[in-house]
């Protein structure tokens, strides 16, 4: 099954060229901001000016042009590649709530004959298993772990022109250059960018210094192994401020010059702009997180996360959710289908026609280890959203483990962290509320 893969710019800043040209003029030209913008209206020199300024290295001027892209029926591998753009915004079709059994998977156009048949057979087998696991009563959020990383994703991406150029360059000249699907998307986006903003096209040909090209060789163990739900997402605190309380005090005095009022953690927690919390940075290792779980983690934009290439996962190591483990019929399908898929993939990837597409043979339930660094302000948001009972269980398990480590490091601050009902006394979920607010308040008010 192969649907039309498309990347289309569906919206971009009204008057984007005029705004960027105005930005190019404002630092070196007399006149106020509105007057310079009026001068840029219908000015035939705008594109040349933008190109000249960008070529000189002052690329911040093009950050004023913003594009929204609809990505249709691309592989989830492509989705993961895009999401690594930290200065972009994404909205993705949820695998927790949407049935993906009929949404298809990406088929490389170059495949033909026996190689194409083998590829389709492998993919179809996992989609059949997904449907069978759903039919056995397993929730969509857990059935998705058998989906291959070729399954079709649809999402929106919004980013500025500078980030869009860096993304296209990364595909054309950097680590995406060995991925035909990404190359086809880069061609589509380059053509559209050329029509909307021709002065930026020369930027696409700048080489990507230091970016690795190609992809690692797929990893396979001698036999499949299973990571149970309780064992997934083990968290280790690797680095933390030596004296976080002192840092917060210094940040308080810096942000409130002349005040005689001492820092209050209660006031800081209720502040609408707790910039002091950004001075506290924490680095974590997260071991045995599924590829599906990584998509939840990386949606937090204000972090520095290190994620290995999808093809570098151990294709033989799988998560085993409780809903599957406790369902004999689903467990048999789950174990058999993933074991068979693992052994078959190892054989298929010896085929020179299929070997370049090893990343599509990973599944959402494959495990990897990641590392991330976040400041306390972003950790407050992460815990508020992910420690909620409405959060997906894997990322909730990770959020709770992170919170436990933080409370052990600096309890005076982090004992105040928790889900919305604990922080504010109210649940924002409306009719989706778990109805256990008092229980949750007591839980997070004690020792985790």
Short mmCIF file of C-alpha atoms in Angstrom, two decimals:
data_model
loop_
_atom_site.label_atom_id
_atom_site.label_comp_id
_atom_site.label_asym_id
_atom_site.label_seq_id
_atom_site.Cartn_x
_atom_site.Cartn_y
_atom_site.Cartn_z
CA UNK A 1 0.00 0.00 0.00
CA UNK A 2 1.55 3.33 -1.03
CA UNK A 3 -0.18 6.69 -0.77
CA UNK A 4 0.88 9.94 -2.39
CA UNK A 5 3.77 11.48 -0.43
CA UNK A 6 3.58 15.23 -0.47
CA UNK A 7 5.10 18.22 1.30
CA UNK A 8 3.20 21.40 0.53
CA UNK A 9 3.68 24.91 1.87
CA UNK A 10 0.07 25.75 2.73
CA UNK A 11 0.66 29.13 4.36
CA UNK A 12 3.39 31.70 4.65
CA UNK A 13 3.81 35.16 6.17
CA UNK A 14 1.79 37.83 4.40
CA UNK A 15 4.28 40.32 3.02
CA UNK A 16 7.17 38.07 4.03
CA UNK A 17 9.61 39.57 1.53
CA UNK A 18 8.65 43.11 2.57
CA UNK A 19 9.13 42.29 6.26
CA UNK A 20 12.52 40.65 5.66
CA UNK A 21 13.64 43.52 3.43
CA UNK A 22 12.58 46.00 6.10
CA UNK A 23 14.59 44.02 8.65
CA UNK A 24 17.58 44.14 6.30
CA UNK A 25 17.34 47.93 6.09
CA UNK A 26 16.53 48.90 9.67
CA UNK A 27 19.99 48.50 11.19
CA UNK A 28 21.78 50.61 8.56
CA UNK A 29 19.15 53.04 7.28
CA UNK A 30 17.62 56.18 8.75
CA UNK A 31 13.90 56.03 9.37
CA UNK A 32 11.53 54.39 11.83
CA UNK A 33 10.22 50.84 11.57
CA UNK A 34 6.89 51.69 9.95
CA UNK A 35 8.44 54.09 7.45
CA UNK A 36 10.94 51.45 6.33
CA UNK A 37 8.15 48.92 5.97
CA UNK A 38 6.19 51.38 3.78
CA UNK A 39 9.31 51.84 1.66
CA UNK A 40 9.49 48.08 1.13
CA UNK A 41 5.98 47.88 -0.37
CA UNK A 42 6.17 46.87 -4.04
CA UNK A 43 9.90 47.59 -3.98
CA UNK A 44 11.58 45.65 -6.82
CA UNK A 45 14.86 45.67 -4.91
CA UNK A 46 13.57 43.61 -1.97
CA UNK A 47 14.66 40.19 -3.20
CA UNK A 48 18.14 41.39 -4.23
CA UNK A 49 18.62 43.13 -0.89
CA UNK A 50 17.58 40.05 1.07
CA UNK A 51 19.90 37.86 -0.96
CA UNK A 52 22.82 40.24 -0.45
CA UNK A 53 22.33 40.47 3.31
CA UNK A 54 21.91 36.71 3.70
CA UNK A 55 25.05 36.02 1.62
CA UNK A 56 26.98 38.31 3.95
CA UNK A 57 26.07 36.00 6.83
CA UNK A 58 23.30 38.03 8.46
CA UNK A 59 20.66 35.32 8.20
CA UNK A 60 18.52 36.48 11.12
CA UNK A 61 16.60 38.82 8.78
CA UNK A 62 14.87 35.87 7.12
CA UNK A 63 13.58 34.56 10.44
CA UNK A 64 10.72 37.04 9.99
CA UNK A 65 9.26 34.90 7.18
CA UNK A 66 7.32 31.93 8.53
CA UNK A 67 6.04 28.91 6.60
CA UNK A 68 3.49 26.23 7.46
CA UNK A 69 3.90 22.90 5.69
CA UNK A 70 1.43 20.04 5.37
CA UNK A 71 3.21 16.70 5.11
CA UNK A 72 0.92 14.06 3.68
CA UNK A 73 1.50 10.31 3.81
CA UNK A 74 5.20 10.51 4.60
CA UNK A 75 6.81 7.74 6.59
CA UNK A 76 7.07 8.18 10.34
CA UNK A 77 10.83 8.03 9.77
CA UNK A 78 10.49 11.36 7.94
CA UNK A 79 8.34 12.69 10.78
CA UNK A 80 11.09 11.87 13.26
CA UNK A 81 13.67 13.60 11.04
CA UNK A 82 11.58 16.77 10.88
CA UNK A 83 10.84 16.82 14.60
CA UNK A 84 14.55 17.14 15.31
CA UNK A 85 14.25 20.75 14.07
CA UNK A 86 14.15 22.32 17.50
CA UNK A 87 12.95 25.74 16.26
CA UNK A 88 9.88 24.38 14.50
CA UNK A 89 6.37 23.62 15.72
CA UNK A 90 4.52 20.37 14.98
CA UNK A 91 1.06 18.87 15.23
CA UNK A 92 0.98 15.14 14.48
CA UNK A 93 -1.83 12.65 13.97
CA UNK A 94 -1.99 10.77 17.25
CA UNK A 95 -1.20 7.05 17.32
CA UNK A 96 -2.90 6.89 20.73
CA UNK A 97 -6.34 7.72 19.39
CA UNK A 98 -6.35 7.09 15.61
CA UNK A 99 -6.65 3.63 14.07
CA UNK A 100 -3.72 3.33 11.64
CA UNK A 101 -4.71 -0.03 10.15
CA UNK A 102 -5.91 1.53 6.89
CA UNK A 103 -3.54 4.49 6.59
CA UNK A 104 -0.84 2.65 4.66
CA UNK A 105 2.94 2.69 4.54
CA UNK A 106 5.64 4.20 2.39
CA UNK A 107 6.99 2.11 -0.49
CA UNK A 108 10.30 3.23 -2.04
CA UNK A 109 9.59 3.88 -5.75
CA UNK A 110 12.87 2.23 -6.79
CA UNK A 111 11.81 -1.19 -5.47
CA UNK A 112 10.53 -3.69 -8.01
CA UNK A 113 10.15 -7.40 -8.65
CA UNK A 114 10.97 -9.84 -5.86
CA UNK A 115 12.40 -7.10 -3.64
CA UNK A 116 9.17 -5.12 -3.83
CA UNK A 117 7.12 -8.23 -3.09
CA UNK A 118 9.26 -9.08 -0.07
CA UNK A 119 9.04 -5.51 1.25
CA UNK A 120 5.25 -5.41 0.93
CA UNK A 121 4.87 -8.84 2.49
CA UNK A 122 6.92 -7.80 5.54
CA UNK A 123 4.98 -4.56 5.99
CA UNK A 124 1.59 -6.20 5.43
CA UNK A 125 2.39 -8.83 8.04
CA UNK A 126 2.91 -6.20 10.73
CA UNK A 127 -0.19 -4.26 9.73
CA UNK A 128 -2.18 -7.51 9.95
CA UNK A 129 -0.73 -8.07 13.42
CA UNK A 130 -1.70 -4.51 14.42
CA UNK A 131 -5.29 -5.14 13.38
CA UNK A 132 -5.38 -8.52 15.13
CA UNK A 133 -4.05 -7.01 18.36
CA UNK A 134 -6.70 -4.29 18.19
CA UNK A 135 -9.35 -6.96 17.61
CA UNK A 136 -8.07 -8.76 20.72
CA UNK A 137 -8.97 -5.70 22.79
CA UNK A 138 -5.60 -3.97 23.17
CA UNK A 139 -5.74 -0.12 23.15
CA UNK A 140 -4.46 1.66 20.04
CA UNK A 141 -1.64 3.27 22.03
CA UNK A 142 -0.19 -0.18 22.74
CA UNK A 143 -1.07 -1.94 19.49
CA UNK A 144 0.98 0.72 17.66
CA UNK A 145 4.21 -0.80 18.99
CA UNK A 146 4.11 -3.37 16.15
CA UNK A 147 3.81 -0.74 13.41
CA UNK A 148 6.88 -0.49 11.14
CA UNK A 149 8.62 2.85 10.70
CA UNK A 150 7.38 3.01 7.12
CA UNK A 151 3.79 3.61 8.24
CA UNK A 152 2.27 6.79 6.87
CA UNK A 153 2.23 9.89 9.01
CA UNK A 154 0.39 13.15 8.39
CA UNK A 155 1.40 16.29 10.24
CA UNK A 156 1.81 20.03 10.12
CA UNK A 157 5.13 21.81 10.55
CA UNK A 158 5.60 25.56 11.01
CA UNK A 159 9.05 27.15 10.92
CA UNK A 160 10.82 30.28 9.81
CA UNK A 161 12.73 30.64 6.55
CA UNK A 162 16.13 30.25 8.17
CA UNK A 163 15.17 26.96 9.80
CA UNK A 164 13.48 25.74 6.63
CA UNK A 165 16.66 26.37 4.66
CA UNK A 166 18.74 24.52 7.26
CA UNK A 167 16.32 21.59 7.10
CA UNK A 168 16.47 21.39 3.30
CA UNK A 169 20.25 21.70 3.34
CA UNK A 170 20.51 18.95 5.93
CA UNK A 171 18.51 16.70 3.62
CA UNK A 172 20.26 17.64 0.39
CA UNK A 173 23.84 17.74 1.62
CA UNK A 174 23.94 16.29 5.15
CA UNK A 175 22.73 13.23 6.99
CA UNK A 176 19.53 13.00 4.94
CA UNK A 177 21.26 12.67 1.61
CA UNK A 178 21.09 8.86 1.67
CA UNK A 179 17.29 8.82 2.12
CA UNK A 180 15.39 8.99 -1.22
CA UNK A 181 12.09 9.84 0.47
CA UNK A 182 13.65 12.85 2.16
CA UNK A 183 15.31 13.86 -1.09
CA UNK A 184 11.95 13.88 -2.87
CA UNK A 185 10.48 16.06 -0.11
CA UNK A 186 13.44 18.45 -0.34
CA UNK A 187 12.84 18.82 -4.09
CA UNK A 188 9.19 19.70 -3.50
CA UNK A 189 10.00 22.24 -0.81
CA UNK A 190 12.86 23.78 -2.81
CA UNK A 191 10.61 24.33 -5.82
CA UNK A 192 7.92 25.98 -3.69
CA UNK A 193 10.44 28.12 -1.81
CA UNK A 194 11.85 29.24 -5.15
CA UNK A 195 8.45 30.52 -6.23
CA UNK A 196 7.73 32.26 -2.92
CA UNK A 197 11.19 33.54 -2.04
CA UNK A 198 13.63 33.21 -4.99
CA UNK A 199 16.41 35.19 -3.30
CA UNK A 200 16.90 32.33 -0.84
CA UNK A 201 17.57 29.58 -3.38
CA UNK A 202 21.38 30.09 -3.40
CA UNK A 203 21.36 29.33 0.34
CA UNK A 204 20.21 25.79 -0.38
CA UNK A 205 23.52 25.01 -2.09
CA UNK A 206 25.72 25.91 0.85
CA UNK A 207 27.42 22.71 2.09
CA UNK A 208 26.61 21.37 5.55
CA UNK A 209 29.92 21.53 7.35
CA UNK A 210 30.51 18.65 9.73
CA UNK A 211 27.20 16.83 9.17
CA UNK A 212 27.51 13.09 8.89
CA UNK A 213 26.12 11.52 5.77
CA UNK A 214 24.65 8.07 5.43
CA UNK A 215 23.14 5.86 8.11
CA UNK A 216 24.57 3.17 10.41
CA UNK A 217 24.19 -0.54 9.80
CA UNK A 218 21.05 -2.10 11.37
CA UNK A 219 21.61 -3.95 14.65
CA UNK A 220 20.24 -7.42 15.38
CA UNK A 221 20.72 -9.60 18.44
CA UNK A 222 20.81 -13.39 18.34
CA UNK A 223 17.22 -13.60 19.60
CA UNK A 224 14.38 -11.17 20.41
CA UNK A 225 14.19 -9.75 23.94
CA UNK A 226 11.30 -8.08 25.73
CA UNK A 227 11.29 -5.08 28.06
CA UNK A 228 8.26 -5.14 30.34
CA UNK A 229 6.32 -1.95 31.03
CA UNK A 230 7.69 -1.61 34.57
CA UNK A 231 11.28 -1.79 33.28
CA UNK A 232 10.93 0.72 30.44
CA UNK A 233 12.26 4.26 30.68
CA UNK A 234 14.86 3.85 33.41
CA UNK A 235 16.10 7.34 34.35
CA UNK A 236 19.48 8.38 35.72
CA UNK A 237 20.32 11.93 36.78
CA UNK A 238 23.76 12.57 35.25
CA UNK A 239 24.39 16.23 36.03
CA UNK A 240 22.79 18.84 38.29
CA UNK A 241 23.70 22.22 39.85
CA UNK A 242 25.92 21.86 42.90
CA UNK A 243 24.05 24.57 44.83
CA UNK A 244 20.66 25.11 43.15
CA UNK A 245 19.26 27.19 46.02
CA UNK A 246 22.14 29.66 45.76
CA UNK A 247 21.69 29.93 42.00
CA UNK A 248 18.01 30.73 42.45
CA UNK A 249 18.81 33.38 45.06
CA UNK A 250 21.35 35.05 42.76
CA UNK A 251 18.87 34.94 39.88
CA UNK A 252 16.23 36.46 42.17
CA UNK A 253 18.43 39.42 43.13
CA UNK A 254 19.45 39.92 39.48
CA UNK A 255 15.83 40.02 38.32
CA UNK A 256 14.65 42.23 41.22
CA UNK A 257 17.33 44.92 41.61
CA UNK A 258 16.91 47.10 44.65
CA UNK A 259 14.37 44.86 46.35
CA UNK A 260 14.70 43.88 49.96
CA UNK A 261 12.28 40.99 49.66
CA UNK A 262 13.96 37.59 49.91
CA UNK A 263 13.36 34.89 47.35
CA UNK A 264 10.25 32.78 47.91
CA UNK A 265 9.87 29.40 46.24
CA UNK A 266 6.10 29.67 46.56
CA UNK A 267 6.14 33.02 44.75
CA UNK A 268 8.49 31.61 42.10
CA UNK A 269 6.22 28.63 41.47
CA UNK A 270 3.18 30.88 40.99
CA UNK A 271 5.02 33.43 38.85
CA UNK A 272 3.82 33.72 35.24
CA UNK A 273 7.44 34.36 34.21
CA UNK A 274 9.73 32.22 36.38
CA UNK A 275 12.95 32.98 34.48
CA UNK A 276 14.99 32.13 37.57
CA UNK A 277 14.13 28.45 37.06
CA UNK A 278 15.92 28.53 33.72
CA UNK A 279 19.23 28.89 35.57
CA UNK A 280 18.97 25.31 36.85
CA UNK A 281 19.94 22.72 34.24
CA UNK A 282 19.65 18.94 34.64
CA UNK A 283 20.95 16.16 32.40
CA UNK A 284 19.34 12.72 32.33
CA UNK A 285 20.05 9.39 30.71
CA UNK A 286 16.86 7.57 29.75
CA UNK A 287 17.40 3.91 28.99
CA UNK A 288 15.01 1.57 27.18
CA UNK A 289 12.57 4.08 25.78
CA UNK A 290 10.58 2.94 22.76
CA UNK A 291 10.66 4.78 19.44
CA UNK A 292 7.03 5.68 20.12
CA UNK A 293 8.04 7.05 23.52
CA UNK A 294 10.77 9.18 21.94
CA UNK A 295 8.12 11.01 19.91
CA UNK A 296 6.47 12.10 23.18
CA UNK A 297 9.77 13.18 24.72
CA UNK A 298 11.04 15.28 21.82
CA UNK A 299 7.84 17.31 21.58
CA UNK A 300 9.20 19.37 24.47
CA UNK A 301 11.02 21.95 22.40
CA UNK A 302 13.15 23.60 25.09
CA UNK A 303 15.62 20.80 25.67
CA UNK A 304 18.88 19.51 24.26
CA UNK A 305 18.16 15.89 23.43
CA UNK A 306 20.54 13.34 21.95
CA UNK A 307 18.69 10.61 20.05
CA UNK A 308 20.56 7.98 18.02
CA UNK A 309 19.53 7.38 14.40
CA UNK A 310 16.49 5.14 14.12
CA UNK A 311 18.50 2.56 12.22
CA UNK A 312 20.90 2.32 15.16
CA UNK A 313 18.27 0.74 17.43
CA UNK A 314 18.53 -2.94 18.25
CA UNK A 315 15.86 -4.35 15.94
CA UNK A 316 15.57 -7.37 18.23
CA UNK A 317 14.62 -5.53 21.43
CA UNK A 318 10.94 -4.71 22.02
CA UNK A 319 8.73 -3.15 24.64
CA UNK A 320 6.03 -5.37 26.18
CA UNK A 321 3.08 -3.33 27.52
CA UNK A 322 0.95 -4.68 30.34
CA UNK A 323 -2.20 -4.63 28.21
CA UNK A 324 -0.56 -7.13 25.88
CA UNK A 325 1.20 -9.17 28.56
CA UNK A 326 -2.09 -9.69 30.40
CA UNK A 327 -4.01 -10.70 27.27
CA UNK A 328 -3.02 -14.26 26.19
CA UNK A 329 -4.45 -13.94 22.67
CA UNK A 330 -2.80 -10.57 22.04
CA UNK A 331 0.46 -11.71 23.65
CA UNK A 332 0.73 -14.66 21.25
CA UNK A 333 0.17 -12.41 18.24
CA UNK A 334 2.52 -9.73 19.55
CA UNK A 335 5.43 -12.02 20.33
CA UNK A 336 5.05 -14.14 17.21
CA UNK A 337 4.66 -11.26 14.79
CA UNK A 338 7.58 -9.24 16.16
CA UNK A 339 9.87 -12.29 16.46
CA UNK A 340 9.08 -13.29 12.89
CA UNK A 341 9.48 -9.71 11.66
CA UNK A 342 12.86 -9.44 13.37
CA UNK A 343 14.28 -12.62 11.86
CA UNK A 344 12.82 -11.86 8.45
CA UNK A 345 14.13 -8.28 8.45
CA UNK A 346 17.63 -9.51 9.20
CA UNK A 347 17.45 -11.73 6.14
CA UNK A 348 15.79 -9.14 3.92
CA UNK A 349 18.39 -6.51 4.71
CA UNK A 350 21.07 -8.76 3.24
CA UNK A 351 19.36 -8.02 -0.09
CA UNK A 352 21.30 -5.11 -1.71
CA UNK A 353 18.02 -3.66 -3.04
CA UNK A 354 16.51 -3.48 0.45
CA UNK A 355 19.62 -2.69 2.49
CA UNK A 356 19.43 1.10 1.85
CA UNK A 357 15.98 1.13 3.46
CA UNK A 358 16.88 -0.43 6.79
CA UNK A 359 15.32 2.46 8.74
CA UNK A 360 11.85 1.41 7.54
CA UNK A 361 12.32 -2.00 9.16
CA UNK A 362 12.42 -0.60 12.69
CA UNK A 363 9.13 -0.82 14.59
CA UNK A 364 7.57 1.63 17.02
CA UNK A 365 8.21 -0.77 19.90
CA UNK A 366 11.98 -1.00 19.35
CA UNK A 367 14.02 0.35 22.25
CA UNK A 368 16.84 2.87 22.43
CA UNK A 369 18.74 4.94 24.99
CA UNK A 370 18.70 8.76 24.88
CA UNK A 371 20.14 11.65 26.83
CA UNK A 372 18.59 15.05 27.44
CA UNK A 373 19.25 18.32 29.25
CA UNK A 374 16.40 20.54 30.43
CA UNK A 375 16.14 23.56 32.69
CA UNK A 376 13.83 23.62 35.70
CA UNK A 377 11.25 25.80 33.98
CA UNK A 378 10.80 23.29 31.17
CA UNK A 379 10.87 20.45 33.69
CA UNK A 380 7.99 22.12 35.51
CA UNK A 381 5.99 22.07 32.26
CA UNK A 382 7.01 18.51 31.39
CA UNK A 383 6.02 17.15 34.80
CA UNK A 384 2.76 19.14 34.81
CA UNK A 385 1.71 17.61 31.49
CA UNK A 386 3.31 14.17 31.62
CA UNK A 387 2.73 13.23 35.26
CA UNK A 388 -1.02 13.56 34.68
CA UNK A 389 -2.98 10.30 34.58
CA UNK A 390 -4.16 11.32 31.08
CA UNK A 391 -0.60 11.13 29.73
CA UNK A 392 0.54 8.08 27.78
CA UNK A 393 1.84 5.52 30.27
CA UNK A 394 5.44 5.29 29.02
CA UNK A 395 6.16 9.02 29.06
CA UNK A 396 4.29 9.29 32.39
CA UNK A 397 6.56 6.61 33.86
CA UNK A 398 9.58 8.60 32.66
CA UNK A 399 8.21 11.90 34.00
CA UNK A 400 7.61 10.35 37.42
CA UNK A 401 11.12 8.86 37.45
CA UNK A 402 12.59 12.26 36.52
CA UNK A 403 10.57 13.93 39.28
CA UNK A 404 11.74 11.35 41.82
CA UNK A 405 15.40 12.04 40.93
CA UNK A 406 14.81 15.80 41.12
CA UNK A 407 13.14 15.59 44.51
CA UNK A 408 16.09 13.63 45.79
CA UNK A 409 18.44 16.36 44.56
CA UNK A 410 16.58 19.52 45.63
CA UNK A 411 13.38 18.69 47.54
CA UNK A 412 12.65 22.27 48.58
CA UNK A 413 11.84 23.15 44.97
CA UNK A 414 10.86 19.90 43.32
CA UNK A 415 8.47 18.75 46.05
CA UNK A 416 6.33 21.53 44.61
CA UNK A 417 6.34 19.97 41.10
CA UNK A 418 3.52 17.74 39.91
CA UNK A 419 0.52 17.57 37.56
CA UNK A 420 -1.91 20.47 37.16
CA UNK A 421 -4.27 19.29 39.88
CA UNK A 422 -1.36 19.25 42.35
CA UNK A 423 0.11 22.58 41.19
CA UNK A 424 -3.10 24.60 40.92
CA UNK A 425 -5.73 22.55 42.72
CA UNK A 426 -7.77 22.22 39.54
CA UNK A 427 -7.85 19.78 36.61
CA UNK A 428 -7.78 21.31 33.09
CA UNK A 429 -8.96 18.12 31.32
CA UNK A 430 -12.71 18.84 31.53
CA UNK A 431 -14.79 15.78 30.65
CA UNK A 432 -11.58 13.76 30.19
CA UNK A 433 -10.58 14.26 33.82
CA UNK A 434 -9.67 11.11 35.73
CA UNK A 435 -11.77 12.34 38.65
CA UNK A 436 -9.02 11.44 41.11
CA UNK A 437 -7.75 14.91 41.93
CA UNK A 438 -7.73 14.45 45.69
CA UNK A 439 -5.94 11.13 45.35
CA UNK A 440 -3.34 12.70 43.04
CA UNK A 441 -2.81 15.64 45.38
CA UNK A 442 -2.14 13.23 48.24
CA UNK A 443 0.14 11.10 46.07
CA UNK A 444 2.32 13.95 44.87
CA UNK A 445 2.26 15.55 48.31
CA UNK A 446 4.03 12.49 49.72
CA UNK A 447 7.05 10.40 48.81
CA UNK A 448 6.86 9.12 45.24
#
